[in-house]
Amino acid sequence: MSYQVLARKWRPRRFQEMVGQEHVLKALVNALDDDRLHHAYLFTGTRGVGKTSIARLFAKSLNCEQGVSSEPCGQCTACREIAEGRFVDLIEVDAASRTKVEDTRELLENVQYAPTHGRFKVYLIDEVHMLSSHSFNALLKTLEEPPPHVKFLLATTDPQKLPVTILSRCLQFNLKNLVPERIVSHLKHVLGEETIRFEEPALWLLARSADGSMRDALSLTDQAIAFGAGSVTENDVRAMLGTIDQRLVYRMLEAIASHDGAEVLAASAELAGFSPDYAGVLGELISLLHRVALAQAVPEAVDNSLGDLEQVRELASRMRAEDVQLYYQIAVMGRKDLPFVPHAREGLEMILLRMLAFRPAGAAAAPVPAPSPQSASDKPAPTPAAPMSSAPASTAPPPISRPDAPAQQPQPSQPPQPQPVPEPIRQEAPKPPAAPREPYAPPVMEEPPMMDEPPPWDEYDAAPVGAAPVEATAVGEIAPVKKPEAAAAPQEAAAAVFEPVSPTERQEPAQVTVAAAMPRAVPFGETYPPMPERVEALAPEHWIALVAELGLTGMTDSLARALSLEQVSETRLCFHYSAEQDALLNETQRSRIADALHSRLGAQFQVEFREAVQTRETPAQYSVRRRLERKAEAVAALKDDPLVQQIIEQFGAHIEEESVTPLDPS
């Protein structure tokens, strides 16, 4: 009899023999025992987790001659034919090779006929996501309302490619990947029944390489049996899989924990003899660090996936938690750099050396190992400088060179004596006095950058101490307005740096009128009255025009435009703001707005800010309203234009109102 591979020989014959997937088996067993059967089932999951096996067991349970139950007899004709793959009423379809709509229609032509031998006609469609969109459309109606004697069992590894119309017509079961412990347990049972000698670490290597697939694990076990001439050993499995000796990974991490750079490089050199995949080696190191961190935080959460639980716990007791976290982050970030290094070994060694070089913030530096006696004798140790009195009287100490002193030529009458002199580094020459720096002048910025705590307003608006008042710039043609002279420094400092201002250009604050200080550059239509000629006549309605002439920029200008001027008196202006502005309208921003008001109005008064209901329109609200009004006027003008009306009538055109932009949107 020919040899049968383990994956086929040990395919489960009953639901009780299934490894894992208890959440799916429980639902199917209860449905079979309670006779609550659906007409379409969808099994999803990665390769080798039991989708087809569960579907065949379900078909066997439906057609067993002993009756529908979760425990088919396995001895009747239907059970034996289904197990051997020759049951006529179990139609298995490989959707990857029958993707055309003609194949699906041919398949569905026989749905209406009763089964030949069994109780149900079962359609098992594997890799159903490979069907074309036309095939899915042809399958929809039959899948939703099939005859009572038909059951559909669909299996796929990529459920995202299935139309939602198919998903909504099926009961979906998601099969999970198997953990290494479950795979190792099943491999022990299989090899024990097969009387094959094995080593448990080899089974852990096979289980981890299978990546959650039981079929892959059994296939790799078959390969390992052939590679090891009838036995499964750790060394043979490592050689077959091309993996490195895990002990080298532990050796590297132990050397890092001991801060032994020589041992780290020695382990790396031994590792290079295996010609490994260095990205895989780094991945093994990352996994080991993860397990060490688990052992430190939650000791009972560490598994024995490689049979190295004691080594992991020992490393966890030797290393600090913050060191483990730092090493893990360095390894993860260093893995991204491996494709960019000339040689992968260099990249791994640099990552390991980086772990030795860096330590968590606040941690004490690692002790530097003392040099050996042999290495200490190779080069003389530096000795402290001898006192001047111990030197011979005829020998003067070497002069100390200074940057600002001329070099001294050696005297020919006094050749240098072979006397031990102190090292020059032991004697520090006095530093020359620093050269005087130029006075710092702050750079002129047109718009301050956005920041959490912006600098004071004076850095951008007011002139430096001792400077003449700086002219403000606003929209349109604006008359030059000077800062109040109370904020200026003494005239002596101003005359030393800046050009003095002529008396004819100075104006008293009381003589500055609103019309002169705030010339309007933007027409406001008929909504607000014109600006008054004097400050005393200022009213809350004038805030719309006033804010445009303050010369504010950036966030300060945005905050000012969101304020509403509620109360005005000769000594106080009261502004209201919403709760959303409270975090941004800090003391710095309020000071900027107040300084700008004092500068423009040419008088000193109190500026108050309150978080309260805004009963008046803010400049920002006015701008939005005015923009919408101007756009509505532009749309109306287009509609009333005779040429536009003629185009609409002749060509059936229409006006896209969203694309209309007025020439003057203010």
XYZ file of C-alpha atoms in Angstrom:
666
model
C 0.000 0.000 0.000
C 1.335 3.436 -0.940
C 2.298 5.901 1.773
C -0.399 8.374 2.803
C 0.755 11.755 4.043
C -0.043 12.731 7.596
C -2.276 15.651 6.629
C -4.661 13.263 4.794
C -4.277 10.273 7.060
C -5.088 12.257 10.180
C -7.959 14.284 8.729
C -10.679 14.272 11.440
C -13.498 11.752 10.942
C -15.764 13.155 13.655
C -16.371 16.561 15.184
C -14.760 15.334 18.412
C -11.474 14.778 16.563
C -11.237 18.372 15.380
C -8.376 20.345 16.952
C -9.499 23.816 17.966
C -12.408 25.789 16.438
C -14.662 25.000 19.403
C -16.759 28.115 18.748
C -17.715 26.787 15.293
C -18.198 23.167 16.342
C -20.547 24.135 19.174
C -22.886 26.000 16.814
C -22.904 23.203 14.212
C -23.391 20.399 16.753
C -26.339 22.170 18.367
C -27.895 22.894 14.966
C -27.627 19.228 13.944
C -28.941 17.877 17.227
C -31.853 20.359 17.411
C -32.688 20.105 13.672
C -32.251 23.842 13.117
C -30.432 23.710 9.807
C -29.755 26.655 7.531
C -29.581 26.278 3.758
C -26.174 28.050 3.286
C -23.037 28.111 5.429
C -19.861 30.135 4.870
C -16.569 29.045 6.501
C -13.738 31.594 6.461
C -10.162 31.451 7.699
C -6.546 31.076 6.601
C -5.179 27.957 4.929
C -5.092 24.709 6.837
C -7.375 25.584 9.769
C -10.154 23.069 8.925
C -12.658 24.761 6.589
C -13.010 21.859 4.150
C -12.754 19.256 6.921
C -15.656 20.813 8.837
C -17.706 21.073 5.637
C -17.193 17.368 4.872
C -18.055 16.357 8.426
C -21.200 18.470 8.181
C -22.133 16.766 4.897
C -21.499 13.367 6.516
C -23.750 14.284 9.435
C -26.531 15.339 7.069
C -26.465 12.151 4.978
C -25.619 9.464 7.529
C -28.004 6.511 7.107
C -28.502 6.405 10.886
C -30.106 9.872 10.780
C -29.149 13.531 11.001
C -26.978 13.993 14.087
C -23.674 15.467 15.200
C -22.178 11.958 15.558
C -22.318 10.111 12.240
C -21.699 6.401 12.438
C -18.796 6.349 9.984
C -19.695 2.771 8.936
C -22.620 3.229 6.590
C -22.271 3.554 2.836
C -22.803 7.323 2.825
C -20.209 7.957 5.567
C -17.585 5.749 3.870
C -18.172 7.265 0.417
C -17.971 10.814 1.774
C -14.716 9.979 3.605
C -13.291 8.490 0.396
C -14.483 11.441 -1.727
C -16.833 9.520 -4.044
C -20.279 10.356 -2.693
C -22.419 11.294 -5.673
C -24.607 13.794 -3.780
C -21.627 15.734 -2.412
C -20.605 18.034 -5.247
C -17.236 19.626 -4.509
C -16.395 22.580 -6.732
C -13.069 24.387 -6.980
C -14.162 27.941 -7.706
C -10.618 28.913 -8.698
C -10.877 26.716 -11.829
C -14.566 27.361 -12.572
C -14.877 31.113 -12.480
C -17.008 31.639 -15.595
C -20.719 32.268 -15.401
C -21.331 29.329 -17.780
C -19.796 26.969 -15.219
C -22.059 28.314 -12.469
C -25.171 28.000 -14.621
C -24.259 24.439 -15.547
C -23.776 23.675 -11.872
C -27.137 25.126 -10.877
C -29.089 23.318 -13.617
C -29.150 20.147 -11.504
C -30.166 21.861 -8.240
C -33.851 21.172 -8.846
C -33.362 17.403 -9.037
C -33.598 15.269 -5.903
C -30.460 13.601 -4.508
C -29.528 10.160 -5.847
C -28.536 8.248 -2.696
C -28.326 10.692 0.177
C -30.790 12.707 2.158
C -29.433 16.095 0.967
C -27.610 17.252 -2.106
C -24.649 19.228 -0.722
C -22.721 21.766 -2.828
C -19.258 22.385 -1.363
C -17.716 25.380 -3.178
C -14.095 25.955 -2.127
C -12.341 29.327 -2.612
C -15.694 30.847 -3.492
C -14.198 34.342 -3.635
C -12.612 33.422 -6.991
C -15.989 33.419 -8.775
C -16.665 36.281 -11.159
C -19.288 38.927 -10.498
C -21.580 37.366 -13.123
C -21.251 33.989 -11.415
C -22.258 35.544 -8.098
C -25.277 37.139 -9.743
C -26.295 33.775 -11.201
C -25.938 32.172 -7.774
C -27.896 34.762 -5.790
C -31.464 33.585 -6.314
C -30.699 29.906 -5.856
C -28.567 30.620 -2.793
C -31.378 32.595 -1.180
C -34.235 30.136 -1.829
C -32.843 26.699 -2.698
C -34.985 23.541 -2.764
C -35.419 21.799 0.618
C -33.064 18.986 -0.360
C -30.104 21.297 -1.166
C -27.450 22.668 1.204
C -24.673 25.089 0.207
C -21.326 24.963 2.032
C -18.969 27.769 0.965
C -15.310 28.087 2.011
C -12.944 31.015 1.417
C -9.686 32.473 2.660
C -10.603 36.020 1.609
C -14.158 36.916 2.677
C -13.558 40.604 1.924
C -13.878 39.826 -1.798
C -17.362 38.360 -1.431
C -20.308 40.614 -2.292
C -22.469 41.627 0.614
C -25.406 40.039 -1.186
C -23.711 36.652 -0.782
C -22.696 37.292 2.822
C -26.235 38.254 3.806
C -27.592 34.921 2.524
C -25.213 32.701 4.530
C -24.420 31.843 8.117
C -20.779 32.880 8.472
C -18.273 31.091 10.720
C -14.771 32.503 11.156
C -12.146 29.861 11.889
C -9.158 30.982 13.948
C -5.460 30.222 13.640
C -4.193 27.540 15.995
C -1.805 28.503 18.770
C 1.583 26.698 18.914
C 0.644 24.866 22.133
C -2.372 23.231 20.454
C -0.317 22.239 17.411
C 2.466 20.742 19.537
C -0.059 18.744 21.531
C -1.579 17.298 18.361
C 1.836 16.528 16.853
C 2.775 14.596 19.981
C -0.381 12.530 19.621
C 0.201 11.868 15.923
C 3.880 10.924 16.275
C 3.077 8.765 19.267
C 0.495 6.851 17.264
C 2.931 6.566 14.368
C 5.701 5.337 16.768
C 8.174 7.940 15.535
C 10.896 9.200 17.875
C 10.868 12.993 18.355
C 12.295 15.782 20.487
C 9.874 18.305 21.935
C 11.938 21.433 20.981
C 11.747 20.231 17.377
C 7.936 20.156 17.588
C 7.923 23.729 18.889
C 9.981 24.804 15.898
C 7.556 23.075 13.537
C 4.539 24.591 15.287
C 5.912 28.111 15.091
C 6.848 27.699 11.425
C 3.326 26.485 10.618
C 1.994 29.916 11.595
C -1.344 28.683 12.917
C -2.058 26.085 10.206
C -2.442 22.438 11.288
C -2.096 21.194 7.711
C 1.191 23.078 7.317
C 2.406 21.632 10.616
C 1.653 18.060 9.510
C 3.289 18.679 6.123
C 6.430 20.046 7.783
C 6.422 17.055 10.119
C 6.343 14.746 7.101
C 9.334 16.624 5.689
C 11.171 16.463 9.023
C 10.612 12.687 9.254
C 12.104 12.241 5.809
C 14.982 14.624 6.610
C 15.787 12.841 9.873
C 15.497 9.314 8.477
C 12.508 8.363 10.589
C 13.026 10.656 13.602
C 12.334 14.286 14.410
C 15.234 15.990 16.196
C 15.892 19.624 16.984
C 19.136 19.891 15.017
C 17.603 18.292 11.932
C 14.557 20.564 12.064
C 16.738 23.669 12.444
C 18.831 22.625 9.465
C 15.721 21.840 7.435
C 13.955 25.111 8.241
C 17.139 27.190 7.987
C 16.579 28.672 11.434
C 19.372 29.606 13.797
C 20.209 28.106 17.134
C 17.961 29.870 19.622
C 20.741 29.708 22.179
C 22.647 32.347 20.215
C 19.736 34.760 20.633
C 19.733 34.146 24.384
C 23.503 34.558 24.416
C 23.281 37.958 22.706
C 20.578 39.193 25.062
C 22.476 37.976 28.111
C 25.594 39.800 26.889
C 23.542 42.969 26.407
C 22.109 42.606 29.912
C 25.684 42.266 31.240
C 26.903 45.212 29.092
C 29.594 42.978 27.608
C 30.315 44.325 24.130
C 32.989 41.727 23.380
C 30.575 38.878 24.054
C 27.928 40.534 21.858
C 30.326 40.674 18.911
C 31.506 37.119 19.586
C 27.915 35.857 19.418
C 27.379 37.828 16.217
C 30.500 36.267 14.673
C 29.315 32.777 15.576
C 25.898 33.602 14.178
C 27.441 34.639 10.844
C 28.644 31.039 10.361
C 25.028 29.962 9.797
C 24.502 32.548 7.000
C 21.170 33.443 8.611
C 18.402 35.783 7.630
C 19.366 38.705 9.848
C 15.878 40.182 9.723
C 14.616 36.864 11.098
C 17.296 36.913 13.799
C 16.204 40.378 14.836
C 12.602 39.174 14.839
C 13.590 36.346 17.204
C 15.275 38.892 19.469
C 12.152 41.076 19.444
C 9.965 38.081 20.343
C 12.325 37.161 23.177
C 12.245 40.716 24.553
C 8.459 40.639 24.383
C 8.350 37.446 26.424
C 10.818 38.871 28.936
C 8.621 41.952 29.342
C 5.603 39.688 29.881
C 7.518 37.725 32.516
C 8.277 40.960 34.345
C 4.756 42.402 34.193
C 2.541 39.290 34.329
C 4.654 36.185 35.034
C 1.784 33.729 34.556
C 1.145 35.059 31.022
C 4.432 33.683 29.628
C 3.990 30.550 27.524
C 6.455 27.728 27.041
C 6.324 27.979 23.263
C 9.997 27.068 22.853
C 10.507 25.090 26.021
C 12.602 27.931 27.410
C 10.399 29.215 30.188
C 13.165 29.031 32.790
C 15.601 31.001 30.610
C 13.014 33.708 30.012
C 12.312 34.030 33.717
C 16.025 34.212 34.481
C 16.486 37.055 31.970
C 13.450 38.824 33.425
C 15.006 38.732 36.884
C 18.357 40.086 35.657
C 17.106 42.958 33.472
C 15.263 46.107 34.466
C 11.825 46.700 32.988
C 12.809 50.070 31.493
C 15.860 48.493 29.822
C 13.703 45.798 28.237
C 11.303 48.394 26.866
C 14.162 50.462 25.439
C 15.818 47.422 23.833
C 12.499 46.386 22.311
C 11.969 49.838 20.785
C 15.538 49.960 19.437
C 15.128 46.530 17.835
C 11.764 47.368 16.268
C 12.999 50.681 14.858
C 16.287 49.146 13.741
C 14.474 46.494 11.729
C 13.321 49.243 9.376
C 16.956 50.226 8.715
C 18.205 46.767 7.701
C 17.329 47.157 3.978
C 19.476 50.303 3.796
C 22.761 48.980 5.224
C 25.540 47.608 2.957
C 25.655 44.292 4.850
C 22.895 42.841 7.000
C 25.389 41.707 9.630
C 26.598 45.272 10.097
C 23.024 46.403 10.597
C 22.398 43.781 13.287
C 25.632 44.591 15.084
C 24.871 48.313 15.048
C 21.461 47.632 16.591
C 23.083 45.533 19.328
C 25.734 48.189 19.959
C 22.995 50.803 20.101
C 21.392 48.835 22.916
C 24.694 48.996 24.775
C 25.187 52.717 24.125
C 21.791 54.024 25.196
C 20.073 53.777 28.535
C 16.709 55.041 29.786
C 16.597 58.615 31.011
C 17.637 58.914 34.631
C 19.335 55.506 34.721
C 22.904 55.252 35.915
C 25.528 54.608 33.305
C 26.820 51.072 32.992
C 30.131 50.467 34.763
C 33.112 50.442 32.434
C 35.110 47.222 32.895
C 38.571 47.848 34.309
C 41.478 47.228 31.900
C 43.440 44.064 32.381
C 47.002 44.231 33.844
C 48.438 43.288 30.460
C 46.628 46.063 28.648
C 47.556 48.515 31.376
C 51.241 47.784 30.924
C 51.125 48.365 27.195
C 50.819 52.121 27.510
C 51.916 54.378 30.353
C 49.254 55.609 32.668
C 48.947 59.397 32.971
C 50.491 60.734 36.158
C 49.509 63.899 37.957
C 51.590 66.967 37.319
C 54.595 67.208 39.590
C 55.113 70.280 41.788
C 57.279 73.017 40.347
C 59.759 72.656 43.186
C 60.482 69.019 42.290
C 61.862 69.972 38.885
C 65.557 70.966 38.527
C 66.237 74.650 38.970
C 67.919 74.882 35.581
C 64.876 73.531 33.761
C 61.937 75.862 33.311
C 58.487 74.512 32.669
C 57.327 74.739 29.081
C 55.509 77.973 28.358
C 51.759 77.796 27.941
C 50.642 78.999 24.566
C 47.945 81.630 24.407
C 45.839 82.475 21.406
C 46.583 86.198 21.723
C 50.305 85.868 22.465
C 53.070 85.613 19.835
C 54.755 82.289 19.500
C 58.074 81.992 21.322
C 61.055 80.610 19.463
C 63.206 78.053 21.304
C 66.514 79.379 22.538
C 69.468 77.716 20.787
C 71.646 77.989 23.919
C 69.175 75.920 25.968
C 68.469 72.602 24.303
C 65.486 70.697 25.674
C 66.368 68.466 28.606
C 65.096 64.882 28.719
C 63.180 65.546 31.898
C 59.652 64.242 32.459
C 57.225 67.079 32.032
C 53.538 67.090 32.881
C 51.073 66.493 30.085
C 49.911 69.748 28.494
C 46.314 68.731 28.989
C 46.828 68.863 32.741
C 47.486 72.612 32.640
C 44.678 74.759 31.327
C 45.498 78.175 30.026
C 43.208 80.985 31.051
C 40.630 81.680 28.385
C 40.929 84.986 26.578
C 38.168 87.453 27.292
C 35.205 87.062 25.003
C 34.846 89.645 22.311
C 32.023 92.097 22.869
C 28.901 91.082 20.988
C 26.873 93.327 18.820
C 23.585 94.419 20.374
C 20.832 92.021 19.366
C 18.219 93.371 17.034
C 15.015 91.323 16.847
C 14.091 90.302 13.307
C 11.174 92.029 11.680
C 8.344 89.558 11.130
C 5.373 90.342 8.955
C 3.213 87.758 10.722
C 3.964 86.038 14.036
C 4.004 82.215 13.895
C 1.309 80.169 15.591
C 2.434 78.919 18.985
C 1.012 77.888 22.346
C 2.383 80.883 24.233
C 3.099 83.667 21.754
C 5.560 86.333 22.744
C 4.303 89.655 24.038
C 2.710 92.070 21.633
C 5.521 94.560 22.049
C 7.924 92.248 20.185
C 5.906 92.713 17.000
C 4.109 96.024 17.343
C 6.044 98.243 19.691
C 9.535 99.417 18.927
C 12.495 98.234 21.042
C 13.523 100.207 24.082
C 15.173 103.397 22.980
C 13.678 103.277 19.487
C 11.480 105.728 17.756
C 7.843 104.749 17.328
C 7.343 102.361 14.402
C 4.695 103.227 11.849
C 1.813 100.764 11.726
C 0.572 99.368 8.447
C -3.060 98.635 7.741
C -5.170 97.789 4.752
C -5.243 100.532 2.165
C -3.600 103.933 2.439
C -3.167 104.701 6.109
C -1.800 107.835 7.654
C 1.297 107.281 9.804
C 0.363 107.008 13.450
C 2.953 107.137 16.210
C 3.066 105.266 19.501
C 2.398 107.232 22.695
C 5.576 108.823 23.874
C 5.103 107.466 27.365
C 6.271 104.060 26.124
C 9.470 105.436 24.597
C 12.899 105.226 26.221
C 15.079 108.274 27.001
C 15.924 110.364 23.996
C 19.636 109.835 24.468
C 19.333 106.105 23.677
C 16.997 106.828 20.807
C 19.407 109.341 19.276
C 22.259 106.791 19.489
C 20.469 104.151 17.453
C 17.561 105.645 15.538
C 16.910 108.782 13.620
C 14.903 111.242 15.733
C 11.371 112.104 14.732
C 10.747 115.665 13.697
C 8.437 117.735 15.896
C 6.089 118.319 12.998
C 5.382 114.604 12.765
C 4.403 114.299 16.427
C 0.771 114.611 17.473
C -0.724 114.745 20.888
C -2.941 111.786 21.765
C -5.896 114.035 22.562
C -5.786 115.549 19.063
C -5.987 112.237 17.191
C -9.415 111.767 15.657
C -11.027 108.506 14.672
C -11.240 109.604 11.069
C -7.477 110.234 10.941
C -6.463 107.172 12.941
C -8.785 104.713 11.241
C -9.338 105.473 7.555
C -11.704 102.843 6.190
C -10.444 100.843 3.239
C -13.478 98.549 2.923
C -16.957 99.912 2.163
C -19.594 98.733 4.580
C -22.670 99.621 2.567
C -25.693 100.723 4.472
C -25.401 98.222 7.331
C -23.334 100.407 9.657
C -23.105 104.191 9.964
C -19.890 105.981 9.012
C -17.151 106.321 11.586
C -17.473 109.340 13.924
C -14.990 112.164 13.806
C -13.929 111.919 17.462
C -13.322 109.177 19.986
C -16.105 110.312 22.260
C -18.655 109.445 19.576
C -17.490 105.800 19.262
C -20.360 103.289 19.457
C -20.506 99.447 19.461
C -21.621 99.502 15.819
C -18.250 100.931 14.797
C -16.314 97.800 15.963
C -16.762 96.244 12.510
C -14.761 99.060 10.914
C -12.392 99.519 13.839
C -11.057 95.933 13.924
C -9.907 96.166 10.321
C -7.684 99.130 11.173
C -5.939 97.771 14.286
C -3.114 96.201 12.317
C -3.474 92.825 14.045
C -2.241 89.627 12.368
C -2.380 85.886 12.818
C -4.302 84.363 15.684
C -4.709 87.718 17.429
C -6.594 89.132 14.444
C -8.831 86.024 14.282
C -9.649 86.286 17.982
C -10.371 90.003 17.732
C -12.777 89.451 14.816
C -14.699 86.909 16.913
C -15.338 89.498 19.679
C -18.436 91.656 19.963
C -18.252 95.166 21.413
C -21.161 95.340 23.836
C -20.553 98.408 26.042
C -18.722 101.677 25.320
C -17.894 104.499 27.670
C -15.210 107.162 27.910
C -13.103 105.004 30.234
C -14.033 101.440 29.321
C -14.678 99.138 26.368
C -16.385 95.808 27.177
C -16.075 92.878 24.760
C -17.954 89.578 24.906
C -16.569 86.239 23.647
C -17.899 82.683 23.433
C -16.825 79.725 25.565
C -14.922 78.197 22.636
C -12.493 81.124 22.664
C -11.631 80.900 26.347
C -8.616 78.606 25.873
C -7.099 80.740 23.101
C -7.923 84.196 24.431
C -5.169 84.184 27.047
C -3.575 87.168 28.747
C -1.051 87.620 25.961
C -3.729 87.876 23.282
C -5.822 90.219 25.398
C -2.822 92.467 25.980
C -2.159 92.630 22.230
C -5.723 93.645 21.449
C -5.760 96.252 24.219
C -2.423 97.725 23.110
C -3.653 97.971 19.530
C -6.810 99.767 20.670
C -4.816 102.224 22.785
C -2.470 102.864 19.867
C -5.183 103.442 17.288
C -7.541 105.462 19.425
C -4.730 107.488 20.942
C -6.082 107.341 24.483
C -5.777 105.230 27.589
C -8.899 103.390 28.770
C -9.848 100.051 30.289
C -10.454 97.098 27.955
C -12.573 94.339 29.501
C -13.196 90.836 28.123
C -16.155 88.742 29.331
C -17.360 85.253 28.482
C -21.009 86.077 27.896
C -23.761 86.003 25.295
C -22.897 88.065 22.232
C -25.870 90.301 21.423
C -24.139 92.182 18.626
C -22.701 90.991 15.345
C -19.009 90.231 15.373
C -16.689 91.258 12.529
C -16.309 87.582 11.565
C -20.081 87.136 11.365
C -20.367 90.340 9.390
C -17.765 89.133 6.883
C -19.629 85.868 6.349
C -22.959 87.607 5.985
C -21.555 90.232 3.652
C -19.887 87.541 1.525
C -23.158 85.648 1.178
C -25.040 88.837 0.331
C -22.526 89.784 -2.350
C -22.702 86.290 -3.808
C -26.499 86.452 -3.885
C -26.284 89.814 -5.634
C -23.847 88.386 -8.182
C -26.138 85.418 -8.890
C -29.119 87.736 -9.275
C -27.148 89.970 -11.640
C -26.244 86.957 -13.776
C -29.839 85.809 -13.949
C -31.023 89.287 -14.976
C -28.352 89.683 -17.630
C -30.011 89.574 -21.115
C -27.077 87.740 -22.696
C -27.140 85.050 -20.017
C -30.895 84.646 -20.414
C -30.461 84.247 -24.172
C -27.824 81.527 -23.664
C -30.088 79.690 -21.214
C -33.031 79.779 -23.612
C -31.094 78.720 -26.731
C -28.829 76.039 -25.274
C -30.819 74.833 -22.272
C -28.032 75.949 -19.944
C -28.255 76.639 -16.245
C -26.208 78.629 -13.765
C -24.015 76.728 -11.296
C -24.577 79.046 -8.346
C -21.868 77.386 -6.222
C -19.209 78.428 -8.734
C -20.222 82.110 -8.774
C -17.658 84.396 -7.147
C -18.361 88.135 -6.876
C -15.661 90.535 -7.964
C -15.910 92.268 -4.589
C -16.768 89.532 -2.047
C -16.263 91.813 1.001
